[in-house]
Coordinates of C-alpha atoms in Angstrom, one line a residue:
D291 CA 12.9 14.8 -41.0
P292 CA 13.3 13.3 -44.6
G293 CA 15.3 16.1 -45.8
A294 CA 18.0 15.4 -42.4
D295 CA 19.9 13.3 -44.3
A296 CA 19.8 15.8 -48.0
S297 CA 23.4 15.6 -49.6
L298 CA 25.0 19.0 -50.0
C299 CA 24.8 18.8 -53.7
G300 CA 21.9 17.1 -54.1
M301 CA 21.0 20.4 -52.3
A302 CA 22.5 22.5 -54.6
A303 CA 21.3 20.5 -57.5
T304 CA 17.5 21.2 -56.4
G305 CA 17.8 24.7 -55.3
A306 CA 16.3 23.1 -52.2
S307 CA 16.5 25.5 -48.3
G308 CA 14.6 25.2 -45.4
T309 CA 13.5 26.1 -41.8
N310 CA 17.1 29.3 -41.8
A311 CA 16.1 30.6 -45.2
V312 CA 14.3 33.3 -44.4
R313 CA 17.8 35.2 -42.2
Y314 CA 20.4 32.9 -44.1
G315 CA 19.3 32.5 -47.7
T316 CA 19.0 29.5 -50.0
M317 CA 21.3 26.9 -52.1
R318 CA 21.9 29.8 -54.5
P319 CA 23.1 32.4 -52.7
N320 CA 24.9 30.2 -50.5
V321 CA 27.2 28.3 -52.9
L322 CA 30.2 30.2 -54.4
N323 CA 31.6 27.6 -56.8
L324 CA 30.4 24.3 -58.0
R325 CA 32.7 21.1 -59.5
V326 CA 30.7 19.8 -62.4
V327 CA 31.2 16.2 -64.6
L328 CA 29.8 17.6 -67.8
P329 CA 27.5 15.3 -70.3
D330 CA 30.5 14.4 -72.3
G331 CA 33.1 14.2 -69.2
R332 CA 34.6 17.3 -68.9
L333 CA 35.2 18.6 -65.1
L334 CA 33.7 22.4 -65.1
H335 CA 34.5 24.6 -61.9
T336 CA 32.0 27.0 -62.3
A337 CA 33.4 29.8 -60.5
G338 CA 36.9 29.0 -61.7
P339 CA 39.6 26.1 -59.7
G340 CA 39.6 27.0 -56.1
R341 CA 38.2 30.2 -56.2
Q342 CA 35.0 31.2 -53.5
P343 CA 35.0 35.1 -53.7
R344 CA 31.8 36.9 -52.2
K345 CA 30.7 38.7 -55.2
R346 CA 32.2 38.4 -58.7
A347 CA 30.9 40.0 -62.0
A348 CA 33.2 37.7 -64.7
G349 CA 30.5 36.4 -67.6
Y350 CA 27.6 33.8 -66.3
D351 CA 26.7 32.8 -63.4
L352 CA 26.9 29.4 -64.3
T353 CA 27.0 28.9 -60.1
S354 CA 23.4 30.0 -60.1
L355 CA 22.9 27.9 -64.2
F356 CA 23.9 24.8 -62.3
V357 CA 21.9 25.5 -59.3
G358 CA 18.1 23.7 -59.0
S359 CA 19.2 22.4 -62.8
E360 CA 17.6 19.3 -61.1
G361 CA 20.8 16.8 -62.7
T362 CA 20.1 18.1 -66.3
L363 CA 23.0 19.5 -67.3
G364 CA 25.8 17.6 -65.3
F365 CA 26.8 16.2 -62.0
L366 CA 27.2 18.3 -59.5
T367 CA 30.3 15.8 -57.6
Q368 CA 31.9 19.0 -55.5
A369 CA 30.3 22.5 -54.0
T370 CA 32.2 25.4 -52.2
L371 CA 30.4 27.2 -49.4
R372 CA 29.5 30.3 -47.7
L373 CA 29.3 29.7 -44.0
H374 CA 28.1 31.9 -41.2
P375 CA 28.8 32.3 -37.7
L376 CA 26.9 30.8 -34.9
P377 CA 24.7 33.5 -33.1
E378 CA 25.6 34.4 -29.4
A379 CA 22.0 33.6 -28.1
T380 CA 18.8 32.1 -30.4
A381 CA 15.4 31.9 -28.6
V382 CA 12.4 30.4 -30.2
T383 CA 8.2 30.5 -29.5
I384 CA 5.4 29.4 -30.2
A385 CA 2.4 31.2 -30.7
S386 CA -2.0 30.2 -31.7
F387 CA -3.9 32.3 -33.5
P388 CA -7.6 32.2 -33.9
S389 CA -6.8 31.9 -38.6
V390 CA -4.6 30.9 -40.1
G391 CA -5.3 34.5 -41.3
A392 CA -4.1 36.3 -38.2
A393 CA -1.1 33.9 -38.3
V394 CA 0.1 34.5 -41.6
A395 CA -0.8 38.3 -41.4
C396 CA 1.5 38.1 -38.8
T397 CA 4.4 36.7 -40.6
V398 CA 3.9 39.8 -43.0
Q399 CA 3.8 42.1 -40.0
V400 CA 6.8 40.9 -38.5
L401 CA 8.7 41.1 -42.0
Q402 CA 7.9 44.9 -42.4
A403 CA 9.0 45.8 -39.6
A404 CA 12.4 44.9 -40.2
V405 CA 12.9 41.9 -37.3
P406 CA 15.8 40.1 -38.0
V407 CA 14.3 36.9 -37.3
A408 CA 16.1 33.9 -38.1
R409 CA 13.0 31.4 -38.6
I410 CA 8.9 32.5 -39.0
E411 CA 7.3 28.8 -40.2
F412 CA 3.6 27.8 -39.8
L413 CA 1.3 25.3 -39.0
D414 CA -3.0 25.5 -39.8
E415 CA -4.3 23.3 -37.1
V416 CA -5.1 20.3 -38.9
M417 CA -1.1 20.3 -38.9
A418 CA -1.0 22.1 -35.5
D419 CA -2.8 19.1 -33.6
A420 CA -1.3 16.5 -35.6
C421 CA 2.2 17.3 -34.6
S422 CA 1.1 18.1 -31.1
R423 CA -0.4 14.2 -31.2
F424 CA 2.6 12.5 -33.3
S425 CA 5.5 13.9 -30.6
G426 CA 3.4 14.5 -27.7
M427 CA 4.1 18.3 -26.9
G428 CA 0.2 19.6 -26.0
L429 CA -0.3 22.0 -28.4
P430 CA -3.6 23.3 -29.0
A431 CA -5.3 22.9 -32.3
A432 CA -4.9 26.3 -33.5
A433 CA -3.0 27.9 -36.4
T434 CA 0.5 28.1 -34.8
L435 CA 4.2 29.2 -35.7
L436 CA 7.1 28.8 -34.2
L437 CA 9.4 31.7 -34.1
E438 CA 13.5 31.7 -33.4
L439 CA 16.0 34.7 -32.9
H440 CA 18.9 35.2 -32.8
G441 CA 21.4 38.2 -32.2
S442 CA 23.5 38.7 -28.9
R443 CA 22.0 38.6 -25.2
H444 CA 21.1 42.7 -25.8
T445 CA 20.2 42.7 -29.1
L446 CA 17.8 39.4 -28.4
A447 CA 15.7 41.5 -25.7
E448 CA 14.8 43.6 -28.0
Q449 CA 14.3 41.5 -30.8
Q450 CA 11.6 39.6 -28.1
Q451 CA 10.1 42.9 -27.1
Q452 CA 9.3 43.9 -30.2
M453 CA 8.4 39.9 -31.7
E454 CA 5.6 39.7 -28.9
E455 CA 3.9 43.3 -29.1
I456 CA 2.7 41.9 -33.2
V457 CA 2.1 38.8 -32.3
Q458 CA -0.7 40.4 -29.2
Q459 CA -1.3 43.1 -32.2
N460 CA -2.5 40.1 -34.6
S461 CA -4.4 38.3 -31.3
G462 CA -2.3 35.4 -30.9
S463 CA -1.3 34.1 -27.3
S464 CA 1.4 34.9 -24.8
L465 CA 4.9 34.3 -25.6
A466 CA 6.5 31.8 -23.6
W467 CA 10.3 31.7 -25.0
A468 CA 12.5 28.7 -24.4
E469 CA 16.3 30.4 -25.0
G470 CA 18.6 26.1 -23.9
L471 CA 19.4 23.7 -26.5
E472 CA 17.5 21.0 -25.1
E473 CA 13.9 23.0 -25.1
R474 CA 15.0 24.4 -28.8
E475 CA 15.8 21.1 -30.3
Q476 CA 12.1 19.3 -28.3
L477 CA 10.3 22.9 -30.8
W478 CA 12.2 21.9 -34.0
S479 CA 11.9 18.4 -33.4
M480 CA 8.2 18.4 -33.4
R481 CA 8.1 20.9 -36.7
H482 CA 10.5 18.8 -38.5
N483 CA 8.3 15.5 -37.8
A484 CA 5.1 17.5 -39.7
W485 CA 5.8 14.9 -42.7
Y486 CA 4.9 11.6 -40.1
A487 CA 2.9 13.8 -38.0
A488 CA 0.8 14.2 -41.2
L489 CA 1.0 10.6 -42.5
A490 CA -0.7 9.3 -39.1
L491 CA -4.0 11.1 -40.0
R492 CA -4.5 8.0 -42.0
P493 CA -3.0 5.0 -40.3
G494 CA -0.7 3.0 -42.9
C495 CA 0.1 5.5 -45.1
Q496 CA 3.7 5.6 -46.6
V497 CA 5.3 8.1 -48.7
S498 CA 5.4 9.3 -52.1
H499 CA 7.0 11.2 -54.7
T500 CA 6.4 15.7 -54.4
D501 CA 4.0 17.2 -56.6
G502 CA 7.4 18.6 -58.2
D503 CA 9.5 14.8 -58.4
G504 CA 12.4 17.0 -58.6
G505 CA 14.8 13.8 -58.2
G506 CA 17.4 15.2 -55.6
S507 CA 18.6 14.4 -52.5
A508 CA 17.0 16.9 -50.8
H509 CA 13.0 16.6 -51.0
G510 CA 13.1 13.0 -52.4
A511 CA 10.9 10.3 -51.9
V512 CA 12.5 7.8 -48.8
S513 CA 10.0 5.0 -48.4
A514 CA 8.8 5.1 -45.0
T515 CA 7.3 1.8 -43.7
A516 CA 6.7 -1.8 -45.1
L517 CA 3.4 -1.9 -43.9
P518 CA 0.7 -2.6 -47.2
S519 CA -0.5 0.6 -47.6
L520 CA -3.8 1.6 -49.8
A521 CA -2.7 5.7 -47.9
Q522 CA 0.2 8.0 -49.2
G523 CA 1.3 11.5 -49.1
Y524 CA 1.7 14.0 -51.5
S525 CA 3.5 16.9 -51.2
T526 CA 2.7 20.8 -52.5
D527 CA 5.4 23.4 -52.7
V528 CA 4.2 26.9 -53.9
C529 CA 5.8 30.5 -52.9
V530 CA 4.5 34.0 -53.4
P531 CA 5.2 37.4 -52.7
I532 CA 5.1 37.8 -48.6
S533 CA 3.0 40.8 -49.8
R534 CA 0.3 38.1 -51.4
L535 CA 1.1 36.3 -48.3
P536 CA -2.2 35.9 -46.5
D537 CA -4.7 35.8 -49.2
V538 CA -3.1 33.0 -51.1
V539 CA -3.4 30.4 -48.0
V540 CA -6.5 31.7 -46.7
E541 CA -7.6 31.2 -50.4
T542 CA -5.7 27.3 -50.6
K543 CA -7.2 26.6 -46.8
Q544 CA -10.8 27.2 -48.2
D545 CA -10.2 25.3 -51.4
L546 CA -9.0 21.9 -49.1
Q547 CA -12.4 22.4 -47.6
A548 CA -13.8 22.6 -50.1
S549 CA -12.4 19.8 -52.3
G550 CA -12.8 17.2 -49.1
L551 CA -9.6 16.8 -48.6
T552 CA -6.8 15.9 -46.2
G553 CA -4.4 18.6 -46.3
P554 CA -2.7 19.8 -43.3
M555 CA -0.7 23.3 -44.7
V556 CA 3.0 23.9 -43.4
G557 CA 5.7 25.8 -44.5
H558 CA 8.0 28.7 -44.8
V559 CA 6.3 31.6 -44.4
G560 CA 9.1 33.8 -44.1
D561 CA 10.1 33.0 -47.5
G562 CA 6.1 33.0 -48.7
N563 CA 6.7 29.4 -49.0
F564 CA 4.2 27.0 -48.0
H565 CA 3.0 23.0 -48.3
C566 CA 0.1 21.2 -48.8
I567 CA 0.6 17.2 -47.2
L568 CA -1.8 15.4 -49.2
V569 CA -2.7 12.3 -47.5
F570 CA -5.6 10.7 -49.8
N571 CA -5.7 6.9 -50.9
S572 CA -4.0 6.0 -54.1
Q573 CA -5.5 3.3 -55.9
D574 CA -8.8 5.4 -55.4
P575 CA -8.9 7.0 -58.9
E576 CA -11.2 10.4 -58.1
E577 CA -10.0 10.9 -54.6
A578 CA -6.6 10.6 -56.6
Q579 CA -8.0 12.8 -59.1
R580 CA -8.8 15.8 -56.6
I581 CA -5.3 16.1 -55.8
H582 CA -4.5 16.5 -59.1
T583 CA -7.1 18.8 -59.6
F584 CA -6.2 20.8 -56.8
T585 CA -2.7 20.8 -56.5
Q586 CA -2.9 22.6 -60.4
R587 CA -5.5 25.6 -58.7
L588 CA -2.5 26.0 -56.0
G589 CA 0.0 26.4 -58.7
R590 CA -2.2 28.8 -60.6
R591 CA -2.9 30.8 -57.4
A592 CA 0.7 31.3 -56.9
L593 CA 1.2 32.5 -60.0
A594 CA -1.6 35.0 -61.0
A595 CA -0.3 36.5 -57.1
G596 CA 2.8 37.3 -59.2
G597 CA 4.9 34.0 -57.6
T598 CA 6.3 30.6 -58.1
C599 CA 5.1 27.0 -59.0
T600 CA 8.0 25.4 -56.9
G601 CA 9.9 27.1 -54.4
E602 CA 12.0 24.1 -53.4
H603 CA 10.7 21.5 -54.7
G604 CA 11.6 21.7 -58.4
V605 CA 9.9 21.1 -61.0
G606 CA 11.1 17.3 -62.3
L607 CA 7.8 15.3 -64.1
G608 CA 4.9 17.2 -62.1
K609 CA 5.4 20.9 -62.8
R610 CA 7.1 20.7 -66.3
A611 CA 3.0 22.3 -67.3
L612 CA 2.9 24.6 -65.2
L613 CA 6.8 26.0 -65.6
Q614 CA 6.0 27.0 -69.5
E615 CA 2.8 28.9 -67.3
E616 CA 5.4 30.3 -65.4
L617 CA 8.2 31.3 -67.8
G618 CA 6.7 31.3 -71.0
Q619 CA 7.4 30.6 -74.0
E620 CA 10.1 32.3 -75.1
G621 CA 11.7 31.4 -71.1
L622 CA 11.3 27.2 -72.3
D623 CA 12.8 27.8 -75.4
T624 CA 15.6 29.7 -73.9
L625 CA 16.1 26.4 -71.2
R626 CA 16.0 24.0 -73.3
S627 CA 19.0 26.0 -75.9
I628 CA 20.9 25.6 -72.9
K629 CA 19.9 22.5 -72.3
A630 CA 20.5 21.8 -76.3
A631 CA 24.3 22.9 -75.9
L632 CA 25.3 21.2 -73.0
D633 CA 23.3 18.2 -73.7
P634 CA 22.9 17.5 -77.2
H635 CA 22.7 14.3 -76.4
N636 CA 19.7 14.3 -74.1
L637 CA 21.2 11.9 -71.5
M638 CA 21.2 13.8 -67.9
N639 CA 17.4 13.0 -66.2
P640 CA 15.8 12.9 -70.2
G641 CA 12.1 14.0 -69.7
K642 CA 12.9 16.1 -67.0
V643 CA 11.8 19.6 -66.5
L644 CA 11.7 20.8 -69.8

């Protein structure tokens, strides 16, 4: 998993999240205080030195300002985090569906039914097949959901029954639940290897930057191989309201096919967040241009659906134009005013985000 060795402050700097965010939230609500070195060398505790209340209404929310700031306002050197108890019982299952639309519609129904699901991860049929072959799991090449429930042993049985009914209503496969630690880890290991499974679709691939190029530790670029390679991976990252998720996913799938791109889809769909991992020949200008055009269309499709151009990877260099479309000129001017007030000499990640 390219993000598995992320630092806590790197996660906070990019406003990152992961598979558990649907139940426990992203970094933003889980950071209670930050110690920040400002561009002029002063030390700032965003909630006050030593303070860690669960909620506060004292002045501007400086902690949230620095979470997701992508290194443009200061160095994050310490994070005080909210902790969550480990559940008494955990159960994981995999469900296959006849189409991506059915899989995502099932996700929406699960959330609307208020099933307290901890994780809902989506793989389209290309990604499911790639992950299955890469990890040796023997899954069908079909749109797939990985679902995890947390709770007491008593409540877990009720949640499992409710989940099975919703899956069946959406033409999903019958469910077999894994409750042992080793079985659960095997299933999630397959999901966490999705990036490398996607790269394996075009042998000799190496990691490139994400489309946001946010520069944080959570989703930053890493070198996957020292072998000479012309093919690279490029990860998109949009997030839309849950009610619009089925339409946006289906439209994106159709766009991928019409564009002739290799781009398996994977996502934290419980949050409305999904990614296309685009694998392409970096030495082919025509294919690289199709990648760029597709990612711009995807970002604008998310914005048109009331969503955001980046759910967790950040703006970086690649999404500055989309950020202006998302926030409008007034929003961008406000961000620039904050940047100028805290970093008047533009020392911190100049050119990023703004």
